[in-house]
Tab-separated table of C-alpha atoms and ligand atoms in Angstrom:
chain	number	residue	atom	x	y	z
G	917	MET	CA	75.767	18.985	2.572
G	918	GLN	CA	76.946	20.134	-0.846
G	919	LYS	CA	80.899	21.474	-1.089
G	920	GLY	CA	80.996	24.689	-2.670
G	921	GLN	CA	84.014	26.957	-3.722
G	922	LEU	CA	87.349	26.209	-2.385
G	923	LEU	CA	88.504	28.600	0.037
G	924	TYR	CA	91.845	27.489	1.278
G	925	LYS	CA	94.275	24.950	0.395
G	926	GLY	CA	96.804	24.259	3.057
G	927	LYS	CA	99.491	21.877	3.298
G	928	ALA	CA	97.414	18.736	4.458
G	929	LYS	CA	93.483	19.985	4.259
G	930	SER	CA	91.492	21.924	1.818
G	931	VAL	CA	88.593	24.005	3.216
G	932	TYR	CA	85.527	24.583	1.138
G	933	ALA	CA	82.231	26.740	1.638
G	934	SER	CA	78.925	24.670	2.161
G	935	GLU	CA	75.269	25.486	1.627
G	936	ASP	CA	75.259	27.183	4.750
G	937	PRO	CA	77.414	30.265	5.374
G	938	ASP	CA	78.332	29.292	8.882
G	939	LEU	CA	79.768	25.882	8.003
G	940	LEU	CA	82.660	24.643	6.196
G	941	VAL	CA	83.611	21.413	4.871
G	942	MET	CA	87.269	20.205	5.609
G	943	GLU	CA	88.985	17.624	3.219
G	944	TYR	CA	91.589	15.673	4.726
G	945	ARG	CA	94.254	14.960	1.885
G	946	ASP	CA	96.994	12.602	1.514
G	947	ASP	CA	99.607	15.437	1.380
G	948	THR	CA	102.200	15.167	4.475
G	949	SER	CA	104.725	17.914	4.990
G	950	ALA	CA	107.380	18.683	7.509
G	951	PHE	CA	110.411	21.294	7.938
G	952	ASN	CA	107.646	24.149	6.986
G	953	GLY	CA	106.587	22.412	3.934
G	954	GLN	CA	110.187	21.622	2.698
G	955	LYS	CA	109.607	17.801	2.937
G	956	LEU	CA	106.441	16.668	1.031
G	957	GLU	CA	105.008	13.211	0.497
G	958	GLN	CA	101.697	11.807	-0.214
G	959	LEU	CA	100.925	8.810	2.255
G	960	GLU	CA	98.157	6.684	1.000
G	961	ARG	CA	95.165	6.487	3.593
G	962	LYS	CA	96.536	9.414	5.728
G	963	GLY	CA	93.570	11.689	4.873
G	964	ARG	CA	90.787	9.365	5.785
G	965	VAL	CA	92.859	7.844	8.714
G	966	ASN	CA	93.179	11.565	10.258
G	967	ASN	CA	89.752	12.576	9.434
G	968	THR	CA	88.456	9.498	11.516
G	969	PHE	CA	91.150	9.860	14.155
G	970	ASN	CA	89.826	13.578	14.455
G	971	THR	CA	86.057	12.615	14.837
G	972	PHE	CA	86.773	10.346	17.580
G	973	ILE	CA	89.138	12.986	19.398
G	974	MET	CA	86.819	15.599	18.844
G	975	THR	CA	83.831	13.702	20.067
G	976	ARG	CA	85.802	12.808	23.172
G	977	LEU	CA	86.360	16.256	23.711
G	978	ALA	CA	83.154	17.415	23.436
G	979	ALA	CA	81.819	14.927	26.144
G	980	ALA	CA	84.472	16.416	28.301
G	981	GLY	CA	82.897	19.752	27.825
G	982	ILE	CA	85.553	21.261	25.561
G	983	ALA	CA	83.600	22.865	22.511
G	984	SER	CA	85.169	22.757	19.338
G	985	HIS	CA	84.371	23.616	15.525
G	986	PHE	CA	83.683	20.013	14.742
G	987	VAL	CA	79.963	19.396	13.586
G	988	ARG	CA	80.035	15.888	11.937
G	989	GLN	CA	82.113	13.783	9.704
G	990	LEU	CA	80.438	13.848	6.135
G	991	SER	CA	82.491	11.050	4.208
G	992	GLU	CA	85.724	9.287	4.642
G	993	ARG	CA	87.899	12.403	3.817
G	994	GLU	CA	85.317	14.992	4.683
G	995	SER	CA	84.110	16.605	8.028
G	996	LEU	CA	81.471	19.686	8.429
G	997	VAL	CA	82.822	22.108	10.987
G	998	LYS	CA	81.843	25.847	11.989
G	999	ARG	CA	83.404	28.616	10.194
G	1000	LEU	CA	85.835	30.300	12.490
G	1001	GLU	CA	87.876	33.518	12.166
G	1002	MET	CA	91.265	31.684	13.033
G	1003	ILE	CA	93.525	33.371	15.609
G	1004	PRO	CA	96.933	33.022	13.842
G	1005	VAL	CA	98.504	31.466	17.154
G	1006	GLU	CA	99.531	28.050	17.523
G	1007	CYS	CA	99.264	26.737	21.052
G	1008	VAL	CA	101.866	24.087	22.126
G	1009	VAL	CA	101.510	21.859	25.298
G	1010	ARG	CA	104.343	19.550	26.090
G	1011	ASN	CA	104.469	16.655	28.802
G	1012	PHE	CA	107.722	15.241	27.601
G	1013	ALA	CA	110.874	16.978	25.850
G	1014	ALA	CA	110.929	16.855	21.980
G	1015	GLY	CA	111.124	18.435	18.634
G	1016	SER	CA	112.069	22.291	18.711
G	1017	LEU	CA	112.207	22.263	22.411
G	1018	CYS	CA	115.151	20.204	22.682
G	1019	LYS	CA	116.965	22.040	20.000
G	1020	ARG	CA	116.185	25.487	21.600
G	1021	LEU	CA	117.351	24.783	24.837
G	1022	GLY	CA	119.513	21.661	24.193
G	1023	ILE	CA	117.509	19.521	26.467
G	1024	ALA	CA	117.823	15.621	26.034
G	1025	GLU	CA	114.609	14.088	24.310
G	1026	GLY	CA	112.226	12.278	26.630
G	1027	GLN	CA	112.684	14.597	29.900
G	1028	GLU	CA	109.410	14.751	31.646
G	1029	LEU	CA	108.031	18.251	31.968
G	1030	LEU	CA	106.267	18.738	35.346
G	1031	PRO	CA	104.289	21.099	35.322
G	1032	PRO	CA	103.627	20.408	31.426
G	1033	THR	CA	105.089	23.808	29.336
G	1034	TYR	CA	102.839	25.949	27.102
G	1035	GLU	CA	104.134	27.725	24.177
G	1036	LEU	CA	102.610	29.942	21.561
G	1037	PHE	CA	103.854	29.926	18.193
G	1038	LEU	CA	102.783	32.761	15.332
G	1039	LYS	CA	101.179	30.794	12.377
G	1040	ASN	CA	102.988	32.172	9.427
G	1041	ASP	CA	104.804	29.725	7.273
G	1042	ALA	CA	107.044	32.297	5.630
G	1043	LEU	CA	108.501	33.131	8.798
G	1044	GLY	CA	108.562	29.334	9.874
G	1045	ASP	CA	106.069	29.932	12.736
G	1046	PRO	CA	108.571	31.742	15.178
G	1047	MET	CA	107.812	31.439	18.922
G	1048	ILE	CA	105.876	34.233	20.600
G	1049	ASN	CA	104.394	35.060	23.893
G	1050	GLU	CA	101.173	36.681	24.916
G	1051	SER	CA	102.683	39.955	25.216
G	1052	HIS	CA	103.511	39.869	21.300
G	1053	ALA	CA	100.094	38.374	20.736
G	1054	MET	CA	98.418	41.328	22.667
G	1055	SER	CA	100.502	44.177	21.072
G	1056	PHE	CA	100.061	43.002	17.636
G	1057	GLY	CA	96.469	42.264	17.947
G	1058	TRP	CA	96.462	38.583	17.257
G	1059	ALA	CA	94.264	37.919	20.272
G	1060	THR	CA	93.097	39.884	23.353
G	1061	PRO	CA	93.973	39.002	26.948
G	1062	VAL	CA	90.668	37.108	27.611
G	1063	GLN	CA	90.892	35.031	24.741
G	1064	LEU	CA	94.502	34.269	25.471
G	1065	ALA	CA	93.646	33.141	29.088
G	1066	ARG	CA	90.722	30.846	27.406
G	1067	MET	CA	93.147	29.551	24.786
G	1068	ARG	CA	95.503	28.569	27.633
G	1069	GLU	CA	92.787	27.247	29.872
G	1070	LEU	CA	91.305	24.950	27.070
G	1071	SER	CA	94.725	23.821	25.876
G	1072	LEU	CA	95.768	22.495	29.552
G	1073	ARG	CA	92.126	21.017	29.729
G	1074	VAL	CA	92.674	19.175	26.522
G	1075	ASN	CA	96.131	17.701	27.880
G	1076	ASP	CA	94.361	16.920	31.106
G	1077	VAL	CA	91.737	14.667	29.158
G	1078	LEU	CA	93.732	13.492	26.454
G	1079	LYS	CA	96.539	12.507	28.492
G	1080	GLU	CA	94.415	10.066	30.425
G	1081	PHE	CA	92.903	8.803	27.081
G	1082	PHE	CA	96.023	7.913	25.507
G	1083	ALA	CA	97.534	6.254	28.762
G	1084	ALA	CA	94.535	4.058	28.556
G	1085	GLY	CA	95.867	2.843	25.132
G	1086	ASP	CA	99.511	2.599	26.704
G	1087	MET	CA	100.467	5.634	25.158
G	1088	LEU	CA	102.372	8.832	26.263
G	1089	LEU	CA	101.048	12.061	25.021
G	1090	VAL	CA	104.481	13.824	24.391
G	1091	ASP	CA	103.075	17.047	23.125
G	1092	PHE	CA	100.574	18.568	20.724
G	1093	LYS	CA	99.480	21.666	18.847
G	1094	LEU	CA	96.184	23.181	18.891
G	1095	GLU	CA	94.515	26.247	16.816
G	1096	PHE	CA	91.786	28.081	17.882
G	1097	GLY	CA	89.134	30.383	16.397
G	1098	LEU	CA	86.130	32.689	16.854
G	1099	HIS	CA	82.520	31.627	15.912
G	1100	HIS	CA	80.146	34.784	16.357
G	1101	GLY	CA	82.509	35.954	19.378
G	1102	GLU	CA	83.132	32.661	21.174
G	1103	ILE	CA	86.501	30.851	21.386
G	1104	LEU	CA	86.325	27.175	19.861
G	1105	LEU	CA	89.048	24.815	19.266
G	1106	GLY	CA	89.508	24.400	15.536
G	1107	ASP	CA	91.586	22.546	13.001
G	1108	GLU	CA	92.477	18.971	13.769
G	1109	PHE	CA	93.831	16.628	16.511
G	1110	SER	CA	95.588	13.759	14.692
G	1111	PRO	CA	99.020	12.113	15.077
G	1112	ASP	CA	99.986	14.835	12.340
G	1113	GLY	CA	100.044	17.595	14.983
G	1114	CYS	CA	100.859	15.855	18.165
G	1115	ARG	CA	103.583	13.309	19.388
G	1116	LEU	CA	102.570	9.935	20.971
G	1117	TRP	CA	105.080	7.200	22.109
G	1118	ASP	CA	104.333	3.794	23.447
G	1119	ARG	CA	104.531	3.938	27.010
G	1120	GLN	CA	107.075	1.044	27.591
G	1121	THR	CA	109.502	1.019	24.543
G	1122	ARG	CA	108.925	5.047	23.747
G	1123	LYS	CA	108.282	3.827	20.136
G	1124	LYS	CA	107.443	6.648	18.051
G	1125	LEU	CA	103.886	6.590	16.699
G	1126	ASP	CA	103.254	10.071	15.338
G	1127	LYS	CA	104.719	12.419	12.574
G	1128	ASP	CA	108.184	12.028	13.859
G	1129	ARG	CA	108.027	8.686	11.501
G	1130	PHE	CA	107.749	10.886	8.653
G	1131	ARG	CA	110.217	13.899	9.877
G	1132	GLN	CA	112.762	11.232	10.820
G	1133	GLY	CA	112.344	8.740	7.842
G	1134	LEU	CA	111.323	5.936	10.123
G	1135	GLY	CA	108.877	4.758	7.749
G	1136	GLY	CA	105.516	2.808	8.419
G	1137	VAL	CA	103.910	6.477	9.468
G	1138	VAL	CA	100.115	5.512	8.369
G	1139	GLU	CA	100.603	1.952	9.927
G	1140	ALA	CA	101.842	3.668	13.107
G	1141	TYR	CA	98.486	6.251	13.181
G	1142	GLU	CA	96.414	3.146	12.431
G	1143	GLU	CA	98.020	1.301	15.400
G	1144	VAL	CA	97.196	4.392	17.682
G	1145	GLY	CA	93.790	4.507	16.370
G	1146	GLN	CA	93.580	0.537	17.222
G	1147	ARG	CA	94.642	1.074	20.582
G	1148	LEU	CA	91.736	3.575	21.331
G	1149	GLY	CA	89.068	1.236	19.348
G	1150	ILE	CA	88.864	3.494	16.547
G	1151	GLN	CA	87.436	1.672	13.290
G	1152	PHE	CA	89.246	2.711	10.108
G	1153	ASP	CA	87.032	0.966	7.340
V	1403	ADP	P1	98.396	24.687	7.042
V	1403	ADP	O1	97.341	26.136	6.674
V	1403	ADP	O2	99.048	25.039	8.189
V	1403	ADP	O3	98.885	24.204	5.720
V	1403	ADP	P2	96.131	22.534	6.921
V	1403	ADP	O4	96.420	22.015	5.601
V	1403	ADP	O5	95.747	21.662	8.067
V	1403	ADP	O6	97.227	23.723	7.525
V	1403	ADP	O7	95.075	23.766	6.332
V	1403	ADP	C1	93.657	23.823	7.349
V	1403	ADP	C2	93.524	25.551	7.446
V	1403	ADP	O8	92.216	25.777	8.031
V	1403	ADP	C3	94.604	26.144	8.483
V	1403	ADP	O9	95.053	27.292	7.992
V	1403	ADP	C4	93.519	26.172	9.891
V	1403	ADP	O10	94.249	27.300	10.619
V	1403	ADP	C5	92.286	26.765	8.894
V	1403	ADP	N1	91.196	25.880	9.807
V	1403	ADP	C6	91.181	25.072	10.508
V	1403	ADP	N2	89.924	25.317	11.023
V	1403	ADP	C7	88.845	26.165	10.442
V	1403	ADP	C8	87.608	26.601	10.620
V	1403	ADP	N3	87.146	25.833	11.649
V	1403	ADP	N4	87.449	27.799	9.942
V	1403	ADP	C9	88.384	28.133	9.198
V	1403	ADP	N5	89.511	27.888	8.818
V	1403	ADP	C10	90.129	26.957	9.590
V	1404	UDP	N1	103.237	21.232	15.348
V	1404	UDP	C1	102.416	21.090	14.393
V	1404	UDP	N2	102.273	22.217	13.429
V	1404	UDP	C2	103.354	23.014	13.504
V	1404	UDP	C3	104.131	23.053	14.516
V	1404	UDP	C4	104.192	21.924	15.385
V	1404	UDP	O1	101.420	20.463	14.532
V	1404	UDP	O2	103.349	23.903	12.476
V	1404	UDP	C5	103.091	20.125	16.507
V	1404	UDP	C6	104.065	19.043	16.382
V	1404	UDP	O3	103.580	17.905	15.652
V	1404	UDP	C7	104.348	18.534	17.819
V	1404	UDP	C8	104.097	19.691	18.356
V	1404	UDP	O4	103.311	20.676	17.686
V	1404	UDP	O5	103.542	17.549	18.346
V	1404	UDP	C9	105.383	20.541	18.911
V	1404	UDP	O6	106.191	20.631	17.862
V	1404	UDP	P1	107.624	21.354	17.923
V	1404	UDP	O7	107.806	22.902	18.493
V	1404	UDP	O8	108.631	20.488	18.695
V	1404	UDP	O9	108.093	21.631	16.445
V	1404	UDP	P2	108.706	20.560	15.371
V	1404	UDP	O10	110.012	20.126	15.777
V	1404	UDP	O11	107.837	19.422	15.388
V	1404	UDP	O12	108.411	21.411	14.124
């Protein structure tokens, strides 16, 4: 599959056209950002680690009946995906309090959330991805009620599947962000699932194994992503 024109260069990935108008090539770069792009670094191997990690997760989700845009991994850094019309809403599920939830509500990091919380954020870098609710999404036309219901249902199903999956590697799935889009009218899970967009802690020690290592300057960022992969049986060559 030949890579065509560059359509979009995001903070961590570049999206290219392909020979098929229905498919895109997604390239995972080593660029790593936090705090809405204010902290930026290149972390060696991160692009290929996340690409392989995402392949593994999307394949497991498909096996559990959760459809995504993922078609196949093309190379170390590239994957073929179905072209989506992205819904500009980020869906966040949380099993334990961390990150912006702690700041917003004054909650101590690590409190278990039962049932898990489900939040929506507008995907808008200029506004710093503000939190929104379903009413905003409907009134401003970002998503229809049917789409919102499906996004919520799929997000919570992803949580059920992946919580178990990471537990088998002795990890807690603390929280994660998903993006959805439309492919010929059907809602599909898009973007990526990797330690860049979720929080994972060691179950016993609560050692952070995700992008918080970068946000908080803890070091060993890609090494932690590789450790997560190893615990799940992913081979990074
Ligand atoms: P950001 O845009 O937040 O900086 P990335 O660097 O990860 O993020 O860029 C990837 C971009 O591609 C995101 O804007 C994401 O919404 C978009 N995207 C993800 N999957 C698809 C898809 N299947 N079709 C079209 N766009 C997609
Ligand atoms: N997240 C993400 N992209 C964003 C915002 C959040 O991938 O633009 C992920 C983040 O890695 C975490 C979860 O969503 O796993 C919840 O993030 P939070 O709201 O706590 O924001 P943060 O403090 O991480 O910016």
